[in-house]
PDB file of C-alpha atoms in Angstrom:
ATOM      1  CA  MET A  23      -8.920  57.244  33.672  1.00 43.00           C
ATOM      2  CA  THR A  24      -9.100  53.468  33.444  1.00 44.00           C
ATOM      3  CA  SER A  25      -7.705  51.586  36.451  1.00 46.00           C
ATOM      4  CA  GLN A  26      -5.522  48.460  36.298  1.00 42.00           C
ATOM      5  CA  THR A  27      -8.387  46.446  37.762  1.00 40.00           C
ATOM      6  CA  ASP A  28     -10.673  47.428  34.881  1.00 44.00           C
ATOM      7  CA  VAL A  29      -8.000  46.418  32.364  1.00 37.00           C
ATOM      8  CA  ARG A  30      -7.645  43.002  34.000  1.00 41.00           C
ATOM      9  CA  LEU A  31     -11.400  42.480  34.005  1.00 38.00           C
ATOM     10  CA  ASP A  32     -11.697  43.486  30.368  1.00 44.00           C
ATOM     11  CA  GLY A  33      -8.889  41.116  29.430  1.00 43.00           C
ATOM     12  CA  ALA A  34     -10.509  38.244  31.302  1.00 43.00           C
ATOM     13  CA  ALA A  35     -13.811  38.875  29.560  1.00 43.00           C
ATOM     14  CA  GLU A  36     -12.125  38.828  26.168  1.00 42.00           C
ATOM     15  CA  LEU A  37     -10.326  35.577  27.059  1.00 39.00           C
ATOM     16  CA  ARG A  38     -13.631  33.924  28.071  1.00 44.00           C
ATOM     17  CA  THR A  39     -15.214  35.042  24.827  1.00 43.00           C
ATOM     18  CA  GLU A  40     -12.351  33.578  22.804  1.00 42.00           C
ATOM     19  CA  ARG A  41     -12.564  30.249  24.656  1.00 42.00           C
ATOM     20  CA  GLU A  42     -16.302  29.972  24.082  1.00 43.00           C
ATOM     21  CA  ALA A  43     -15.981  30.777  20.392  1.00 43.00           C
ATOM     22  CA  THR A  44     -13.188  28.270  19.817  1.00 43.00           C
ATOM     23  CA  PRO A  45     -14.310  24.595  19.742  1.00 45.00           C
ATOM     24  CA  GLY A  46     -12.157  21.962  21.354  1.00 45.00           C
ATOM     25  CA  SER A  47     -10.763  21.420  24.803  1.00 45.00           C
ATOM     26  CA  ALA A  48     -11.034  23.998  27.559  1.00 43.00           C
ATOM     27  CA  GLY A  49      -7.286  24.581  27.550  1.00 43.00           C
ATOM     28  CA  ASP A  50      -7.029  25.176  23.803  1.00 45.00           C
ATOM     29  CA  ARG A  51      -6.445  28.916  23.376  1.00 43.00           C
ATOM     30  CA  ARG A  52      -5.206  28.828  19.771  1.00 46.00           C
ATOM     31  CA  GLU A  53      -7.055  31.069  17.381  1.00 47.00           C
ATOM     32  CA  ARG A  54      -8.551  29.150  14.443  1.00 47.00           C
ATOM     33  CA  PRO A  55      -9.056  30.875  11.099  1.00 47.00           C
ATOM     34  CA  ALA A  56     -12.562  31.330   9.777  1.00 47.00           C
ATOM     35  CA  ALA A  57     -13.683  29.090   6.960  1.00 47.00           C
ATOM     36  CA  GLY A  58     -13.389  30.603   3.497  1.00 45.00           C
ATOM     37  CA  PRO A  59     -12.383  29.862  -0.067  1.00 47.00           C
ATOM     38  CA  GLU A  60      -9.318  27.682  -0.487  1.00 49.00           C
ATOM     39  CA  LYS A  61      -6.194  29.689  -1.152  1.00 51.00           C
ATOM     40  CA  VAL A  62      -3.837  29.003  -3.991  1.00 51.00           C
ATOM     41  CA  TYR A  63      -0.354  28.587  -2.541  1.00 51.00           C
ATOM     42  CA  ASP A  64       2.663  29.278  -4.668  1.00 56.00           C
ATOM     43  CA  SER A  65       6.385  29.150  -4.028  1.00 57.00           C
ATOM     44  CA  TYR A  66       8.732  32.045  -3.452  1.00 57.00           C
ATOM     45  CA  TYR A  67       9.524  33.893  -6.685  1.00 59.00           C
ATOM     46  CA  GLY A  68       7.888  31.093  -8.697  1.00 59.00           C
ATOM     47  CA  ARG A  69      10.703  28.655  -7.944  1.00 62.00           C
ATOM     48  CA  PRO A  70       9.977  24.930  -7.329  1.00 63.00           C
ATOM     49  CA  VAL A  71       9.357  23.911  -3.729  1.00 65.00           C
ATOM     50  CA  LEU A  72      11.364  20.709  -4.192  1.00 64.00           C
ATOM     51  CA  ASN A  73      14.805  20.405  -5.657  1.00 64.00           C
ATOM     52  CA  GLU A  74      14.370  18.525  -8.916  1.00 64.00           C
ATOM     53  CA  PRO A  75      16.036  15.081  -8.834  1.00 66.00           C
ATOM     54  CA  THR A  76      19.312  14.999 -10.706  1.00 70.00           C
ATOM     55  CA  TRP A  77      18.398  11.693 -12.371  1.00 76.00           C
ATOM     56  CA  GLN A  78      18.658  11.698 -16.143  1.00 79.00           C
ATOM     57  CA  GLU A  79      15.626  10.341 -17.979  1.00 82.00           C
ATOM     58  CA  HIS A  80      17.471   8.042 -20.371  1.00 85.00           C
ATOM     59  CA  ASP A  81      19.466   6.555 -17.490  1.00 87.00           C
ATOM     60  CA  ILE A  82      16.894   6.080 -14.735  1.00 89.00           C
ATOM     61  CA  ALA A  83      13.792   5.460 -16.852  1.00 91.00           C
ATOM     62  CA  GLY A  84      15.848   3.028 -18.942  1.00 92.00           C
ATOM     63  CA  TYR A  85      17.087   1.396 -15.749  1.00 92.00           C
ATOM     64  CA  LEU A  86      13.509   0.989 -14.506  1.00 93.00           C
ATOM     65  CA  PHE A  87      12.439  -0.648 -17.771  1.00 95.00           C
ATOM     66  CA  LEU A  88      15.460  -2.916 -18.267  1.00 95.00           C
ATOM     67  CA  GLY A  89      15.560  -4.007 -14.625  1.00 93.00           C
ATOM     68  CA  GLY A  90      11.913  -5.031 -14.746  1.00 94.00           C
ATOM     69  CA  LEU A  91      12.431  -6.869 -18.028  1.00 96.00           C
ATOM     70  CA  ALA A  92      15.439  -8.737 -16.625  1.00 96.00           C
ATOM     71  CA  GLY A  93      13.704  -9.888 -13.444  1.00 96.00           C
ATOM     72  CA  ALA A  94      10.482 -10.994 -15.152  1.00 96.00           C
ATOM     73  CA  SER A  95      12.410 -12.734 -17.953  1.00 96.00           C
ATOM     74  CA  SER A  96      14.351 -14.777 -15.402  1.00 96.00           C
ATOM     75  CA  THR A  97      11.121 -15.879 -13.739  1.00 96.00           C
ATOM     76  CA  LEU A  98       9.612 -16.804 -17.106  1.00 96.00           C
ATOM     77  CA  ALA A  99      12.804 -18.714 -17.994  1.00 96.00           C
ATOM     78  CA  ALA A 100      12.568 -20.712 -14.770  1.00 96.00           C
ATOM     79  CA  VAL A 101       8.936 -21.597 -15.480  1.00 96.00           C
ATOM     80  CA  ALA A 102       9.847 -22.665 -19.018  1.00 95.00           C
ATOM     81  CA  GLU A 103      12.797 -24.705 -17.750  1.00 94.00           C
ATOM     82  CA  LEU A 104      10.677 -26.584 -15.231  1.00 94.00           C
ATOM     83  CA  THR A 105       7.866 -27.251 -17.730  1.00 93.00           C
ATOM     84  CA  GLY A 106      10.061 -28.593 -20.530  1.00 93.00           C
ATOM     85  CA  ARG A 107      10.157 -25.625 -22.934  1.00 94.00           C
ATOM     86  CA  PRO A 108      13.885 -25.259 -23.702  1.00 94.00           C
ATOM     87  CA  ARG A 109      13.617 -22.618 -26.430  1.00 95.00           C
ATOM     88  CA  LEU A 110      11.401 -20.354 -24.376  1.00 96.00           C
ATOM     89  CA  ALA A 111      13.783 -20.861 -21.448  1.00 95.00           C
ATOM     90  CA  ARG A 112      16.699 -19.809 -23.662  1.00 95.00           C
ATOM     91  CA  VAL A 113      14.867 -16.653 -24.711  1.00 95.00           C
ATOM     92  CA  GLY A 114      14.254 -15.753 -21.067  1.00 95.00           C
ATOM     93  CA  ARG A 115      17.831 -16.433 -19.973  1.00 96.00           C
ATOM     94  CA  VAL A 116      19.441 -14.473 -22.809  1.00 96.00           C
ATOM     95  CA  ALA A 117      16.946 -11.620 -22.416  1.00 95.00           C
ATOM     96  CA  ALA A 118      17.690 -11.417 -18.692  1.00 96.00           C
ATOM     97  CA  LEU A 119      21.431 -11.390 -19.347  1.00 95.00           C
ATOM     98  CA  CYS A 120      21.214  -8.575 -21.928  1.00 95.00           C
ATOM     99  CA  ALA A 121      18.686  -6.509 -19.961  1.00 95.00           C
ATOM    100  CA  LEU A 122      20.742  -6.879 -16.788  1.00 93.00           C
ATOM    101  CA  GLY A 123      23.819  -5.593 -18.584  1.00 92.00           C
ATOM    102  CA  GLY A 124      21.871  -2.623 -19.931  1.00 92.00           C
ATOM    103  CA  SER A 125      20.376  -1.797 -16.545  1.00 89.00           C
ATOM    104  CA  PHE A 126      23.787  -1.934 -14.849  1.00 85.00           C
ATOM    105  CA  TYR A 127      25.196   0.368 -17.496  1.00 88.00           C
ATOM    106  CA  SER A 128      22.360   2.862 -16.998  1.00 86.00           C
ATOM    107  CA  LEU A 129      22.730   2.781 -13.226  1.00 81.00           C
ATOM    108  CA  ILE A 130      26.509   3.185 -13.230  1.00 81.00           C
ATOM    109  CA  HIS A 131      26.320   5.894 -15.893  1.00 82.00           C
ATOM    110  CA  ASP A 132      23.922   7.849 -13.664  1.00 78.00           C
ATOM    111  CA  LEU A 133      26.098   7.301 -10.586  1.00 75.00           C
ATOM    112  CA  GLY A 134      29.100   8.636 -12.493  1.00 75.00           C
ATOM    113  CA  ARG A 135      31.695   6.184 -11.167  1.00 73.00           C
ATOM    114  CA  PRO A 136      31.442   2.363 -10.886  1.00 71.00           C
ATOM    115  CA  GLU A 137      32.958   2.339  -7.405  1.00 71.00           C
ATOM    116  CA  ARG A 138      29.897   4.134  -6.038  1.00 70.00           C
ATOM    117  CA  PHE A 139      27.854   0.981  -6.575  1.00 70.00           C
ATOM    118  CA  ILE A 140      30.519  -1.062  -4.793  1.00 73.00           C
ATOM    119  CA  ASN A 141      30.552   1.401  -1.889  1.00 74.00           C
ATOM    120  CA  MET A 142      26.849   0.748  -1.316  1.00 73.00           C
ATOM    121  CA  LEU A 143      27.730  -2.857  -0.447  1.00 75.00           C
ATOM    122  CA  ARG A 144      29.590  -1.705   2.650  1.00 79.00           C
ATOM    123  CA  VAL A 145      26.347  -1.556   4.657  1.00 79.00           C
ATOM    124  CA  PHE A 146      22.926  -3.197   4.687  1.00 80.00           C
ATOM    125  CA  LYS A 147      20.074  -0.981   5.835  1.00 79.00           C
ATOM    126  CA  VAL A 148      16.675  -2.605   5.721  1.00 80.00           C
ATOM    127  CA  THR A 149      14.885   0.759   5.884  1.00 78.00           C
ATOM    128  CA  SER A 150      16.673   2.013   2.756  1.00 80.00           C
ATOM    129  CA  PRO A 151      15.244   0.843  -0.607  1.00 81.00           C
ATOM    130  CA  MET A 152      18.534   1.797  -2.246  1.00 81.00           C
ATOM    131  CA  SER A 153      20.529  -0.441   0.107  1.00 82.00           C
ATOM    132  CA  VAL A 154      18.072  -3.346  -0.159  1.00 86.00           C
ATOM    133  CA  GLY A 155      17.939  -3.002  -3.936  1.00 82.00           C
ATOM    134  CA  THR A 156      21.715  -3.074  -4.180  1.00 85.00           C
ATOM    135  CA  TRP A 157      21.862  -6.374  -2.330  1.00 90.00           C
ATOM    136  CA  ILE A 158      18.984  -7.787  -4.376  1.00 91.00           C
ATOM    137  CA  LEU A 159      20.922  -7.015  -7.549  1.00 89.00           C
ATOM    138  CA  THR A 160      24.067  -8.502  -6.016  1.00 88.00           C
ATOM    139  CA  ALA A 161      22.257 -11.766  -5.259  1.00 91.00           C
ATOM    140  CA  TYR A 162      20.426 -11.870  -8.580  1.00 95.00           C
ATOM    141  CA  GLY A 163      23.112 -10.698 -10.996  1.00 93.00           C
ATOM    142  CA  PRO A 164      25.638 -13.572 -10.749  1.00 94.00           C
ATOM    143  CA  GLN A 165      22.870 -16.163 -11.096  1.00 95.00           C
ATOM    144  CA  ALA A 166      21.389 -14.474 -14.169  1.00 95.00           C
ATOM    145  CA  VAL A 167      24.847 -14.153 -15.735  1.00 95.00           C
ATOM    146  CA  CYS A 168      25.667 -17.791 -14.963  1.00 96.00           C
ATOM    147  CA  ALA A 169      22.365 -19.004 -16.414  1.00 95.00           C
ATOM    148  CA  GLY A 170      22.786 -16.988 -19.601  1.00 94.00           C
ATOM    149  CA  ALA A 171      26.448 -17.888 -20.049  1.00 94.00           C
ATOM    150  CA  ALA A 172      25.805 -21.612 -19.530  1.00 94.00           C
ATOM    151  CA  ASP A 173      23.011 -21.532 -22.107  1.00 92.00           C
ATOM    152  CA  LEU A 174      25.048 -19.684 -24.730  1.00 92.00           C
ATOM    153  CA  SER A 175      28.205 -21.747 -24.231  1.00 90.00           C
ATOM    154  CA  GLY A 176      26.498 -25.111 -23.798  1.00 89.00           C
ATOM    155  CA  ARG A 177      28.724 -25.936 -20.825  1.00 89.00           C
ATOM    156  CA  LEU A 178      27.845 -26.856 -17.249  1.00 91.00           C
ATOM    157  CA  PRO A 179      24.140 -27.491 -17.944  1.00 90.00           C
ATOM    158  CA  ARG A 180      23.359 -28.525 -14.367  1.00 93.00           C
ATOM    159  CA  LEU A 181      24.873 -25.349 -12.955  1.00 94.00           C
ATOM    160  CA  GLY A 182      22.991 -23.350 -15.566  1.00 92.00           C
ATOM    161  CA  ARG A 183      19.728 -25.026 -14.625  1.00 94.00           C
ATOM    162  CA  ALA A 184      20.251 -24.315 -10.922  1.00 95.00           C
ATOM    163  CA  ALA A 185      21.183 -20.700 -11.702  1.00 95.00           C
ATOM    164  CA  THR A 186      18.056 -20.350 -13.853  1.00 95.00           C
ATOM    165  CA  VAL A 187      15.817 -21.427 -10.987  1.00 95.00           C
ATOM    166  CA  GLY A 188      17.692 -19.219  -8.505  1.00 95.00           C
ATOM    167  CA  ALA A 189      17.464 -16.164 -10.741  1.00 95.00           C
ATOM    168  CA  GLY A 190      13.785 -16.920 -11.330  1.00 95.00           C
ATOM    169  CA  LEU A 191      13.112 -16.854  -7.584  1.00 96.00           C
ATOM    170  CA  ALA A 192      14.859 -13.496  -7.224  1.00 95.00           C
ATOM    171  CA  GLY A 193      13.259 -12.090 -10.384  1.00 94.00           C
ATOM    172  CA  PRO A 194      10.059 -10.669  -8.807  1.00 95.00           C
ATOM    173  CA  ALA A 195      12.105  -8.694  -6.270  1.00 94.00           C
ATOM    174  CA  VAL A 196      14.290  -7.281  -9.052  1.00 94.00           C
ATOM    175  CA  ALA A 197      11.223  -6.295 -11.076  1.00 93.00           C
ATOM    176  CA  THR A 198       9.468  -4.470  -8.213  1.00 93.00           C
ATOM    177  CA  TYR A 199      12.074  -3.025  -5.848  1.00 91.00           C
ATOM    178  CA  THR A 200      12.521  -0.002  -8.127  1.00 92.00           C
ATOM    179  CA  ALA A 201       8.923   0.966  -7.317  1.00 93.00           C
ATOM    180  CA  ALA A 202       9.821   1.209  -3.631  1.00 91.00           C
ATOM    181  CA  LEU A 203      12.958   3.105  -4.625  1.00 89.00           C
ATOM    182  CA  ILE A 204      11.147   5.956  -6.388  1.00 92.00           C
ATOM    183  CA  CYS A 205       8.256   6.010  -3.913  1.00 92.00           C
ATOM    184  CA  ASP A 206      10.744   6.642  -1.103  1.00 89.00           C
ATOM    185  CA  THR A 207      11.567  10.049  -2.618  1.00 86.00           C
ATOM    186  CA  ALA A 208       9.788  13.372  -1.995  1.00 83.00           C
ATOM    187  CA  VAL A 209       8.449  13.528  -5.575  1.00 88.00           C
ATOM    188  CA  PRO A 210       4.666  13.867  -4.973  1.00 89.00           C
ATOM    189  CA  ALA A 211       3.313  11.675  -7.807  1.00 90.00           C
ATOM    190  CA  TRP A 212       5.723   8.882  -6.875  1.00 91.00           C
ATOM    191  CA  HIS A 213       5.604   9.182  -3.100  1.00 89.00           C
ATOM    192  CA  GLU A 214       1.809   9.183  -2.826  1.00 90.00           C
ATOM    193  CA  GLY A 215       1.445   6.302  -5.287  1.00 91.00           C
ATOM    194  CA  PHE A 216       3.296   3.878  -3.015  1.00 93.00           C
ATOM    195  CA  ARG A 217       0.318   1.526  -2.661  1.00 93.00           C
ATOM    196  CA  GLU A 218      -0.206   0.772  -6.353  1.00 95.00           C
ATOM    197  CA  MET A 219       3.249   1.434  -7.797  1.00 95.00           C
ATOM    198  CA  PRO A 220       4.734  -2.030  -7.003  1.00 95.00           C
ATOM    199  CA  PHE A 221       1.765  -3.742  -8.697  1.00 96.00           C
ATOM    200  CA  LEU A 222       2.050  -1.404 -11.682  1.00 96.00           C
ATOM    201  CA  PHE A 223       5.765  -2.176 -12.044  1.00 96.00           C
ATOM    202  CA  ALA A 224       5.204  -5.911 -11.608  1.00 96.00           C
ATOM    203  CA  GLY A 225       2.488  -5.956 -14.256  1.00 96.00           C
ATOM    204  CA  SER A 226       4.540  -3.863 -16.665  1.00 96.00           C
ATOM    205  CA  ALA A 227       7.577  -6.126 -16.233  1.00 96.00           C
ATOM    206  CA  ALA A 228       5.511  -9.292 -16.731  1.00 96.00           C
ATOM    207  CA  ALA A 229       3.932  -7.847 -19.876  1.00 96.00           C
ATOM    208  CA  ALA A 230       7.372  -6.992 -21.286  1.00 96.00           C
ATOM    209  CA  ALA A 231       8.835 -10.425 -20.527  1.00 96.00           C
ATOM    210  CA  GLY A 232       5.784 -12.182 -21.949  1.00 96.00           C
ATOM    211  CA  GLY A 233       5.938 -10.007 -25.058  1.00 96.00           C
ATOM    212  CA  LEU A 234       9.592 -10.845 -25.620  1.00 96.00           C
ATOM    213  CA  GLY A 235       8.826 -14.542 -25.200  1.00 95.00           C
ATOM    214  CA  MET A 236       6.030 -14.307 -27.781  1.00 95.00           C
ATOM    215  CA  LEU A 237       8.316 -12.408 -30.129  1.00 93.00           C
ATOM    216  CA  ALA A 238      11.307 -14.763 -29.999  1.00 94.00           C
ATOM    217  CA  ALA A 239      10.010 -18.207 -28.982  1.00 93.00           C
ATOM    218  CA  PRO A 240       8.162 -20.615 -31.304  1.00 93.00           C
ATOM    219  CA  LEU A 241       4.383 -20.745 -31.091  1.00 93.00           C
ATOM    220  CA  SER A 242       4.447 -24.283 -29.708  1.00 92.00           C
ATOM    221  CA  GLU A 243       6.336 -23.146 -26.578  1.00 93.00           C
ATOM    222  CA  ALA A 244       5.006 -19.605 -26.135  1.00 93.00           C
ATOM    223  CA  GLY A 245       1.912 -20.554 -24.107  1.00 92.00           C
ATOM    224  CA  PRO A 246       3.325 -19.401 -20.727  1.00 94.00           C
ATOM    225  CA  ALA A 247       4.554 -16.176 -22.322  1.00 95.00           C
ATOM    226  CA  ARG A 248       1.074 -15.391 -23.655  1.00 95.00           C
ATOM    227  CA  ARG A 249      -0.548 -16.016 -20.287  1.00 95.00           C
ATOM    228  CA  VAL A 250       2.073 -13.979 -18.427  1.00 95.00           C
ATOM    229  CA  ALA A 251       1.657 -11.105 -20.888  1.00 96.00           C
ATOM    230  CA  MET A 252      -2.131 -11.098 -20.494  1.00 96.00           C
ATOM    231  CA  LEU A 253      -1.936 -11.186 -16.701  1.00 96.00           C
ATOM    232  CA  GLY A 254       0.744  -8.511 -16.589  1.00 96.00           C
ATOM    233  CA  ALA A 255      -1.146  -6.127 -18.882  1.00 96.00           C
ATOM    234  CA  ALA A 256      -4.320  -6.531 -16.802  1.00 96.00           C
ATOM    235  CA  VAL A 257      -2.505  -5.907 -13.500  1.00 96.00           C
ATOM    236  CA  GLU A 258      -0.713  -2.882 -14.958  1.00 96.00           C
ATOM    237  CA  CYS A 259      -3.910  -1.227 -16.190  1.00 95.00           C
ATOM    238  CA  VAL A 260      -5.892  -1.936 -13.010  1.00 96.00           C
ATOM    239  CA  ALA A 261      -3.089  -0.610 -10.792  1.00 96.00           C
ATOM    240  CA  ALA A 262      -2.721   2.547 -12.899  1.00 95.00           C
ATOM    241  CA  THR A 263      -6.470   3.213 -12.817  1.00 94.00           C
ATOM    242  CA  ARG A 264      -6.714   2.729  -9.056  1.00 95.00           C
ATOM    243  CA  MET A 265      -3.712   4.955  -8.424  1.00 95.00           C
ATOM    244  CA  GLU A 266      -5.102   7.789 -10.555  1.00 93.00           C
ATOM    245  CA  ARG A 267      -8.479   7.617  -8.813  1.00 94.00           C
ATOM    246  CA  ARG A 268      -6.972   7.548  -5.322  1.00 93.00           C
ATOM    247  CA  LEU A 269      -4.556  10.423  -5.889  1.00 90.00           C
ATOM    248  CA  GLY A 270      -7.260  12.757  -7.169  1.00 87.00           C
ATOM    249  CA  PRO A 271      -5.835  16.156  -8.239  1.00 86.00           C
ATOM    250  CA  LEU A 272      -2.307  14.884  -7.689  1.00 88.00           C
ATOM    251  CA  ALA A 273      -2.831  12.423 -10.550  1.00 91.00           C
ATOM    252  CA  GLU A 274      -3.142  15.233 -13.113  1.00 92.00           C
ATOM    253  CA  PRO A 275       0.431  14.742 -14.430  1.00 92.00           C
ATOM    254  CA  LEU A 276      -0.276  11.022 -14.814  1.00 93.00           C
ATOM    255  CA  LYS A 277      -3.550  11.610 -16.647  1.00 93.00           C
ATOM    256  CA  ARG A 278      -1.949  14.156 -18.969  1.00 93.00           C
ATOM    257  CA  SER A 279       0.923  11.836 -19.890  1.00 93.00           C
ATOM    258  CA  ARG A 280       0.634  10.679 -23.486  1.00 94.00           C
ATOM    259  CA  LEU A 281       3.307   8.079 -22.833  1.00 94.00           C
ATOM    260  CA  LEU A 282       1.214   6.442 -20.096  1.00 94.00           C
ATOM    261  CA  ARG A 283      -1.881   6.412 -22.281  1.00 95.00           C
ATOM    262  CA  ALA A 284       0.136   4.935 -25.147  1.00 95.00           C
ATOM    263  CA  GLY A 285       1.647   2.353 -22.807  1.00 95.00           C
ATOM    264  CA  GLU A 286      -1.759   1.170 -21.607  1.00 94.00           C
ATOM    265  CA  ALA A 287      -3.115   0.961 -25.145  1.00 95.00           C
ATOM    266  CA  LEU A 288      -0.093  -0.932 -26.483  1.00 96.00           C
ATOM    267  CA  SER A 289      -0.054  -3.355 -23.547  1.00 95.00           C
ATOM    268  CA  LEU A 290      -3.757  -4.197 -23.809  1.00 95.00           C
ATOM    269  CA  ALA A 291      -3.670  -4.465 -27.599  1.00 95.00           C
ATOM    270  CA  GLY A 292      -0.569  -6.646 -27.537  1.00 95.00           C
ATOM    271  CA  ALA A 293      -1.948  -8.942 -24.851  1.00 95.00           C
ATOM    272  CA  LEU A 294      -5.300  -9.388 -26.594  1.00 94.00           C
ATOM    273  CA  ALA A 295      -3.657 -10.012 -29.954  1.00 94.00           C
ATOM    274  CA  GLY A 296      -1.269 -12.493 -28.391  1.00 92.00           C
ATOM    275  CA  VAL A 297      -3.931 -14.689 -26.796  1.00 91.00           C
ATOM    276  CA  THR A 298      -6.162 -14.642 -29.897  1.00 92.00           C
ATOM    277  CA  VAL A 299      -4.506 -14.469 -33.319  1.00 92.00           C
ATOM    278  CA  GLY A 300      -1.022 -14.773 -31.832  1.00 90.00           C
ATOM    279  CA  ARG A 301      -1.686 -18.399 -30.937  1.00 91.00           C
ATOM    280  CA  ARG A 302      -1.830 -19.376 -34.625  1.00 91.00           C
ATOM    281  CA  SER A 303       0.062 -16.716 -36.567  1.00 93.00           C
ATOM    282  CA  ARG A 304       3.771 -16.149 -36.192  1.00 93.00           C
ATOM    283  CA  ILE A 305       3.509 -12.644 -37.646  1.00 95.00           C
ATOM    284  CA  ALA A 306       0.758 -11.708 -35.202  1.00 95.00           C
ATOM    285  CA  ALA A 307       2.793 -13.089 -32.293  1.00 95.00           C
ATOM    286  CA  VAL A 308       5.802 -10.968 -33.282  1.00 95.00           C
ATOM    287  CA  ALA A 309       3.661  -7.844 -33.635  1.00 96.00           C
ATOM    288  CA  ALA A 310       1.939  -8.477 -30.299  1.00 96.00           C
ATOM    289  CA  GLY A 311       5.272  -9.042 -28.558  1.00 96.00           C
ATOM    290  CA  ALA A 312       6.719  -5.833 -29.984  1.00 96.00           C
ATOM    291  CA  ALA A 313       3.629  -3.907 -28.838  1.00 96.00           C
ATOM    292  CA  LEU A 314       3.973  -5.280 -25.308  1.00 97.00           C
ATOM    293  CA  LEU A 315       7.653  -4.327 -25.114  1.00 96.00           C
ATOM    294  CA  ALA A 316       6.919  -0.831 -26.403  1.00 96.00           C
ATOM    295  CA  GLY A 317       4.005  -0.461 -23.991  1.00 96.00           C
ATOM    296  CA  SER A 318       6.145  -1.372 -20.987  1.00 96.00           C
ATOM    297  CA  ALA A 319       8.842   1.097 -22.035  1.00 96.00           C
ATOM    298  CA  CYS A 320       6.240   3.856 -22.496  1.00 96.00           C
ATOM    299  CA  THR A 321       4.861   3.154 -19.025  1.00 96.00           C
ATOM    300  CA  ARG A 322       8.233   3.467 -17.308  1.00 95.00           C
ATOM    301  CA  PHE A 323       9.213   6.633 -19.165  1.00 95.00           C
ATOM    302  CA  GLY A 324       5.725   8.078 -18.594  1.00 95.00           C
ATOM    303  CA  ILE A 325       5.919   7.451 -14.843  1.00 95.00           C
ATOM    304  CA  PHE A 326       9.324   9.127 -14.760  1.00 94.00           C
ATOM    305  CA  ARG A 327       8.186  12.244 -16.649  1.00 93.00           C
ATOM    306  CA  ALA A 328       4.965  12.596 -14.641  1.00 93.00           C
ATOM    307  CA  GLY A 329       6.947  12.472 -11.418  1.00 90.00           C
ATOM    308  CA  MET A 330       9.308  15.186 -12.617  1.00 89.00           C
ATOM    309  CA  GLU A 331       6.332  17.355 -13.573  1.00 87.00           C
ATOM    310  CA  SER A 332       4.767  16.979 -10.130  1.00 86.00           C
ATOM    311  CA  ALA A 333       8.067  17.921  -8.478  1.00 82.00           C
ATOM    312  CA  ASN A 334       8.372  21.132 -10.513  1.00 80.00           C
ATOM    313  CA  ASP A 335       4.830  22.428  -9.890  1.00 76.00           C
ATOM    314  CA  PRO A 336       4.288  23.932  -6.397  1.00 74.00           C
ATOM    315  CA  LYS A 337       0.584  23.095  -6.324  1.00 77.00           C
ATOM    316  CA  TYR A 338       1.358  19.367  -6.173  1.00 74.00           C
ATOM    317  CA  THR A 339       3.450  19.869  -3.036  1.00 74.00           C
ATOM    318  CA  VAL A 340       2.045  22.770  -0.978  1.00 68.00           C
ATOM    319  CA  GLN A 341      -1.661  22.294  -1.660  1.00 66.00           C
ATOM    320  CA  TRP A 342      -1.454  18.519  -1.373  1.00 65.00           C
ATOM    321  CA  GLN A 343       0.229  18.728   2.032  1.00 65.00           C
ATOM    322  CA  ARG A 344      -2.328  21.252   3.322  1.00 65.00           C
ATOM    323  CA  ARG A 345      -5.174  19.079   2.046  1.00 66.00           C
ATOM    324  CA  ARG A 346      -3.774  16.075   3.917  1.00 65.00           C
ATOM    325  CA  LEU A 347      -3.462  18.093   7.146  1.00 67.00           C
ATOM    326  CA  SER A 348      -7.041  19.364   6.884  1.00 64.00           C
TER     327      SER A 348
END
C-alpha cells in the first residue's frame, strides 16, 4: 500500500518536471500547449462572431462618398476664390452645398428620425468619433450653406467669401472624419485599417472634388482641379496598396472587391487623362472628371462591402485575434 508520504514525494517530482519543461519564470506553472498545425476556428453553429452592423449600404456608403465630396469641394472652392478663379469657386461652392444636403439626408435616413442627430449635440466627447464628427458637421454645415446660397443669390458677397474660406478650412476634417468613424467599430477590415484609412478617404475625396471641377469648370480655370485630382488619386492608390499589404490575410475581402479595383482604375485613368489631354480638350476633361467621380464612389462602396464581408466571416475575427496574441 502506498503511504501519504510517497504520494507527496511523487507529486513534488511531477511538479519539478513540469517546471523544468515549461520555459519562463520559476513561478509560472501554467501548462503551455505543444506546437502543431494551426487550427481553423469557426463560430458556434456557423453563425457570425460579430453582429452585423445595421447600416444600410445606400445610406452609409452614400454618406461616406457625399461627405468626402462636400468637404474637398469646399477646400477647392476656397483655393479658387483666393487665386482669382470665380467659376471654379462657384463649382466648388455649389457642389459642396448639394453634396452636403445629400449626405445629411443619407445620415438622417439611416438614423430614422431627425431628432437623433440633434440629440448628439447634447454632449461633446473627444474620444467618440461620432460625437466629434457631429460637431465638425455642425461647424462646417452653416458655412457651406451660406457660401453656396450667397453665390447662387448674388447677395452678401463679402459674407459669402468669408464663409467660403471658413468652409474650406473645415473641409479636410469633414472629408476624413468618417474614416475614424468606421475604424472605431469592431468590423475587422475597417478596424485594422485605421492607419491608412484616413489617407485613403482624403485621397478619394480630393480626386472626386478635382474631377467635378474638371467636369464643370472651364479649362482656363481648372488647373487647381487637375492638380488636386492627380494628387488625390495617387494618395488613394498608395494608401490602399499599403493597407492591403499590412493587413495580410485580413485584406482578402479588399483584394476580392471588384468595386475597389474599378475605383482605383477609374481614378488613375481619370487623373492621367485630366493632366494630359484634359488640359486642351473640353470633351476629355468632362470624361476624366466623370471617371474620377465614379472611381471615388466605387471606392467608398467597395470599402463598405468589404467591411461587411469581413464581419460575416468568422475567420477574419477569431483567427486574426489569435494571430495577434501569438
